[in-house]
mmCIF file with all atom_site columns, C-alpha atoms in Angstrom:
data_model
loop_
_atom_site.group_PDB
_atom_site.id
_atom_site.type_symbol
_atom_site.label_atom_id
_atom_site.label_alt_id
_atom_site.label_comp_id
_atom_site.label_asym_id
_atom_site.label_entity_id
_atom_site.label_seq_id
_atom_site.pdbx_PDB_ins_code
_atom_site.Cartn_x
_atom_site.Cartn_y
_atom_site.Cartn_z
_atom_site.occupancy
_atom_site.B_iso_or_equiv
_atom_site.pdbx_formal_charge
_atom_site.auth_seq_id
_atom_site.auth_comp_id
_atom_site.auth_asym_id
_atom_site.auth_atom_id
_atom_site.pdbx_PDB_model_num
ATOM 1  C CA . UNK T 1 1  ? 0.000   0.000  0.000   1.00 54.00 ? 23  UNK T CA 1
ATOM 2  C CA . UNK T 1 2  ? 1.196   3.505  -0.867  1.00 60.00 ? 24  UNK T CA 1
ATOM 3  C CA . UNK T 1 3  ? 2.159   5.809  2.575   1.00 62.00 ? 25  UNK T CA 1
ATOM 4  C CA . UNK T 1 4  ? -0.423  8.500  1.575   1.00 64.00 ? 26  UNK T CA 1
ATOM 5  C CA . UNK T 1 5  ? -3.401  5.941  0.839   1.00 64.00 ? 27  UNK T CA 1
ATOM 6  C CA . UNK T 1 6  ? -5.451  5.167  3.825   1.00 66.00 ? 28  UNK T CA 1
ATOM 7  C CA . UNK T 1 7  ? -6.514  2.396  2.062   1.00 70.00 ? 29  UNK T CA 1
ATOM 8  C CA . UNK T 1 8  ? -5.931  0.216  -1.005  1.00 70.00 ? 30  UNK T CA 1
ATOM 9  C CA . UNK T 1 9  ? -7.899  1.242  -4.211  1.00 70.00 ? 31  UNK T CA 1
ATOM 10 C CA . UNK T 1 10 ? -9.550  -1.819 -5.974  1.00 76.00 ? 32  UNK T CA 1
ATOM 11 C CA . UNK T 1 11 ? -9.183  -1.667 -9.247  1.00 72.00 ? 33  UNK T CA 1
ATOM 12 C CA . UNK T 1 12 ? -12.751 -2.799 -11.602 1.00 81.00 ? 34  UNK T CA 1
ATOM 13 C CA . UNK T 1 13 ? -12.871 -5.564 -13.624 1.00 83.00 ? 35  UNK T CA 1
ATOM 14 C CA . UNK T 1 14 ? -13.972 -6.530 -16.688 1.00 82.00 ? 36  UNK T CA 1
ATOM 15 C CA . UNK T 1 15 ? -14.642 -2.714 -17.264 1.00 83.00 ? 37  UNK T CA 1
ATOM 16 C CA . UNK T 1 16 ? -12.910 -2.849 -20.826 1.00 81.00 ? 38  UNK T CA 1
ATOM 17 C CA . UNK T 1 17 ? -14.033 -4.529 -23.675 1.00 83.00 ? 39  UNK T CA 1
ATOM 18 C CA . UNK T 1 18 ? -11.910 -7.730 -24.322 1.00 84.00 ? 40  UNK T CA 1
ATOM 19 C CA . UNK T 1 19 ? -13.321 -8.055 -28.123 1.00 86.00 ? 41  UNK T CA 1
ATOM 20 C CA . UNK T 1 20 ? -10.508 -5.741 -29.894 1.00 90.00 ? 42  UNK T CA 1
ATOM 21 C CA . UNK T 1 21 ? -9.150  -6.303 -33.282 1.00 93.00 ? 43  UNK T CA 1
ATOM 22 C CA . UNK T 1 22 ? -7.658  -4.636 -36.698 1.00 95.00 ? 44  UNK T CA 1
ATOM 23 C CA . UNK T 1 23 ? -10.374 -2.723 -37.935 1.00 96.00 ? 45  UNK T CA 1
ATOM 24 C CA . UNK T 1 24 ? -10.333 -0.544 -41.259 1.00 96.00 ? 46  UNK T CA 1
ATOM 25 C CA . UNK T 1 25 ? -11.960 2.827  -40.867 1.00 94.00 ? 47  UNK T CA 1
ATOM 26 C CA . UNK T 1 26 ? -12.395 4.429  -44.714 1.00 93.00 ? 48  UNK T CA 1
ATOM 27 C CA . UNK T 1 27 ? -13.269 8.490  -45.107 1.00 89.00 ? 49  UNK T CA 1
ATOM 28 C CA . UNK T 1 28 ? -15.795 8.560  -48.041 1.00 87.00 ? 50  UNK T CA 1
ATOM 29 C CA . UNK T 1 29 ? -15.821 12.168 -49.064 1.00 83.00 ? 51  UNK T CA 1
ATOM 30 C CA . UNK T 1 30 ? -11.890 11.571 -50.084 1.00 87.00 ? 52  UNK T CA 1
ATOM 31 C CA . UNK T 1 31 ? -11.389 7.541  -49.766 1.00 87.00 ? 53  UNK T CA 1
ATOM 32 C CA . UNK T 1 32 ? -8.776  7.609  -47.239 1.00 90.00 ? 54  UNK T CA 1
ATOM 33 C CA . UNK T 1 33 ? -8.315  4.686  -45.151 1.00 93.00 ? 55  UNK T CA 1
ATOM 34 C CA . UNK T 1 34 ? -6.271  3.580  -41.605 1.00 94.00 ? 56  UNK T CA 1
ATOM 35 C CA . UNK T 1 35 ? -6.382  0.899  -39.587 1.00 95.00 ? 57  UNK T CA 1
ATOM 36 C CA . UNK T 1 36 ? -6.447  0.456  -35.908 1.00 94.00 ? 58  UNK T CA 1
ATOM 37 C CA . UNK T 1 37 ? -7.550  -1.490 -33.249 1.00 94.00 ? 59  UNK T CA 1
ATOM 38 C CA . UNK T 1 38 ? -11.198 -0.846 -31.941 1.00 94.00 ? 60  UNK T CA 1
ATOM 39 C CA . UNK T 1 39 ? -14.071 -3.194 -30.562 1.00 92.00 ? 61  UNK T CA 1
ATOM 40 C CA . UNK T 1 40 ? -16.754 -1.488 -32.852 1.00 92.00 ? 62  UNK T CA 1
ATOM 41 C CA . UNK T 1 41 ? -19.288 -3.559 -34.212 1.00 91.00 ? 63  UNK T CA 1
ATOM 42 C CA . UNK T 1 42 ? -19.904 -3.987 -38.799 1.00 93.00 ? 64  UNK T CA 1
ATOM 43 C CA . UNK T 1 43 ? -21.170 -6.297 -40.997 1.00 94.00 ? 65  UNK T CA 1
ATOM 44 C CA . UNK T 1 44 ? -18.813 -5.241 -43.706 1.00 95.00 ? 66  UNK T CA 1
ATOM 45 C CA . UNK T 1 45 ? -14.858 -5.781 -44.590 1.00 95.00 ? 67  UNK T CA 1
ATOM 46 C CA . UNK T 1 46 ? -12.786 -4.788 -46.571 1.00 95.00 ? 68  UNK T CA 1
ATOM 47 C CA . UNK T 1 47 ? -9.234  -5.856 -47.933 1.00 96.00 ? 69  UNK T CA 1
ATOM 48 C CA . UNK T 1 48 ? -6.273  -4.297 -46.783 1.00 94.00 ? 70  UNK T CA 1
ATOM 49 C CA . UNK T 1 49 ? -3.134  -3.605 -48.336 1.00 94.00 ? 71  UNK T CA 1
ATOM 50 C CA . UNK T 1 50 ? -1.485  -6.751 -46.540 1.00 94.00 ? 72  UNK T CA 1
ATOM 51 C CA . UNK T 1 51 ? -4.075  -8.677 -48.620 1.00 95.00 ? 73  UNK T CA 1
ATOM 52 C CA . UNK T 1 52 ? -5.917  -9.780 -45.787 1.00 96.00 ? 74  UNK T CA 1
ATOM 53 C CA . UNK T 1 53 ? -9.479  -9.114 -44.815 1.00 97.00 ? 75  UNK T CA 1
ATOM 54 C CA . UNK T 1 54 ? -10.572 -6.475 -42.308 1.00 97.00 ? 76  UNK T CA 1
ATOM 55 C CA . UNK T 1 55 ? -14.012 -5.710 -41.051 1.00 96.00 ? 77  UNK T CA 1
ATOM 56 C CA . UNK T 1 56 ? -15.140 -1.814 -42.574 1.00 96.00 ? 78  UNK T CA 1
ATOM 57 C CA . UNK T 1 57 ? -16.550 1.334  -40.918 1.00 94.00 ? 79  UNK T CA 1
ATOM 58 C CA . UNK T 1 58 ? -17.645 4.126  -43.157 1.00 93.00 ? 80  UNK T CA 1
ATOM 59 C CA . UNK T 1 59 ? -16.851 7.711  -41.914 1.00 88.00 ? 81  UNK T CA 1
ATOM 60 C CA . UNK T 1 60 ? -18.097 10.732 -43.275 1.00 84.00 ? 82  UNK T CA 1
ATOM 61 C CA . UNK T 1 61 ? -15.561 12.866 -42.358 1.00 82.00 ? 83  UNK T CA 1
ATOM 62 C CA . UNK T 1 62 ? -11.938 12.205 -40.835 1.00 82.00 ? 84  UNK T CA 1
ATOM 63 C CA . UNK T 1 63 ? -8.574  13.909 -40.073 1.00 76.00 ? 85  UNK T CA 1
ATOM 64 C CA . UNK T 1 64 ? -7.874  13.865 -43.824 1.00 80.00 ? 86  UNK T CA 1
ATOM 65 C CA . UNK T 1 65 ? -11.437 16.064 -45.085 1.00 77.00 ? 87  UNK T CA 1
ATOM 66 C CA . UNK T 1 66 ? -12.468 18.109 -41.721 1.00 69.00 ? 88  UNK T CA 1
ATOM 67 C CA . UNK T 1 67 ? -11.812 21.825 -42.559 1.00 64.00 ? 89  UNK T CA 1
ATOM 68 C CA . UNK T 1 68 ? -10.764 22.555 -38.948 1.00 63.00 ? 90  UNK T CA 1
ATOM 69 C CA . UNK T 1 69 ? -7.061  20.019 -40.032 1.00 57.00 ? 91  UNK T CA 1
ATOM 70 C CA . UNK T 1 70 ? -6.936  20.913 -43.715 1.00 60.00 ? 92  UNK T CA 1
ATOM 71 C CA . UNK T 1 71 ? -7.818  24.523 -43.348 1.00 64.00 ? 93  UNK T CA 1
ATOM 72 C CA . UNK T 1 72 ? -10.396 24.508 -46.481 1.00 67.00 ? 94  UNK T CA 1
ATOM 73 C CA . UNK T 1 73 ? -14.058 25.202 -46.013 1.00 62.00 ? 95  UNK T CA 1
ATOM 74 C CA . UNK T 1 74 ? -16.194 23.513 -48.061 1.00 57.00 ? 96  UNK T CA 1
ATOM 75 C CA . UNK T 1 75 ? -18.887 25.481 -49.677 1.00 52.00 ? 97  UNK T CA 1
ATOM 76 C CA . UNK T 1 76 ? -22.317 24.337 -48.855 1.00 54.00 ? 98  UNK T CA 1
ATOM 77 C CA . UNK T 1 77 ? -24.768 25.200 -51.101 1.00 56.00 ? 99  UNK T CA 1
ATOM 78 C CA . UNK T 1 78 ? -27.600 26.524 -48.933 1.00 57.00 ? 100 UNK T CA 1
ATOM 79 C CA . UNK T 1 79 ? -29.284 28.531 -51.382 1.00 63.00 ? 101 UNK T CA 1
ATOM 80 C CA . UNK T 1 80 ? -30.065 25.624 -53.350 1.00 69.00 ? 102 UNK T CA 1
ATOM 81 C CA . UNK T 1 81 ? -31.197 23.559 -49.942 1.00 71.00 ? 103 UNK T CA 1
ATOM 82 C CA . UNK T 1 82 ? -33.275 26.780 -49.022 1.00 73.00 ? 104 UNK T CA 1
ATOM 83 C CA . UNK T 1 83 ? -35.421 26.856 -52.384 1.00 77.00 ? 105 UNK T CA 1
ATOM 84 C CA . UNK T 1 84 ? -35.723 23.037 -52.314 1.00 77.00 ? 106 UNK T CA 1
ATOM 85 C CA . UNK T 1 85 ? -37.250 23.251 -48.780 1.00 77.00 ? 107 UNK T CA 1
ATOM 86 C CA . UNK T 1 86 ? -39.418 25.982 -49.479 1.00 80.00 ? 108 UNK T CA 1
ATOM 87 C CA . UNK T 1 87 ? -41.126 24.241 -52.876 1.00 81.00 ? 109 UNK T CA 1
ATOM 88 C CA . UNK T 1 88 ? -41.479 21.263 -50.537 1.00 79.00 ? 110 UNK T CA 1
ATOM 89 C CA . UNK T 1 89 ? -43.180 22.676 -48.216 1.00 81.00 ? 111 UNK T CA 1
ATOM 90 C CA . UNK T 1 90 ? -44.830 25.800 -49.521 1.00 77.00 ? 112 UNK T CA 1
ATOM 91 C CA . UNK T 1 91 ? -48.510 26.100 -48.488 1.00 62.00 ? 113 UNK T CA 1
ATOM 92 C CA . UNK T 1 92 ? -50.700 27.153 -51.159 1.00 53.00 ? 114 UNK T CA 1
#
């Protein structure tokens, strides 16, 4: 026991998720793709450039297209989104 505990600190089990493995993770606004270890769950894979077969998680937006790392806004067209909304749902 540590001098400036009182008392021992337990530490909790089985908090962590055991069920980690190589999983791809593919930006689809530019088609960039890592892999790392996470417990996430997917019903698709994917094959990586070591030729074997990863399961596949679909991001819209990473490291590699956020404007906040690549220092590019991307124009939004909210005109277009504006008119689109209001011929929707324009009462008559």
């Amino acid at each position: 026991m540590h001098p400036l505990y009182k008392e021992e600190i337990q530490m909790k089990k089985d908090l962590h998720p055991s069920n980690y493995r190589l999983v791809v993770f593919k930006d689809m606004s530019n088609d960039y793709s890592f892999i790392t270890k996470s417990c996430i769950d997917t019903r698709e894979s994917v094959k990586w450039e070591d030729g074997n077969e990863y399961p596949l998680v679909k991001l819209e937006i990473s490291h590699t297209s956020h404007p906040f790392y690549t220092g590019k806004m991307k124009l939004v067209d909210t005109a277009g989104r504006i008119d689109k909304f209001r011929t929707r749902y324009n009462k008559k």
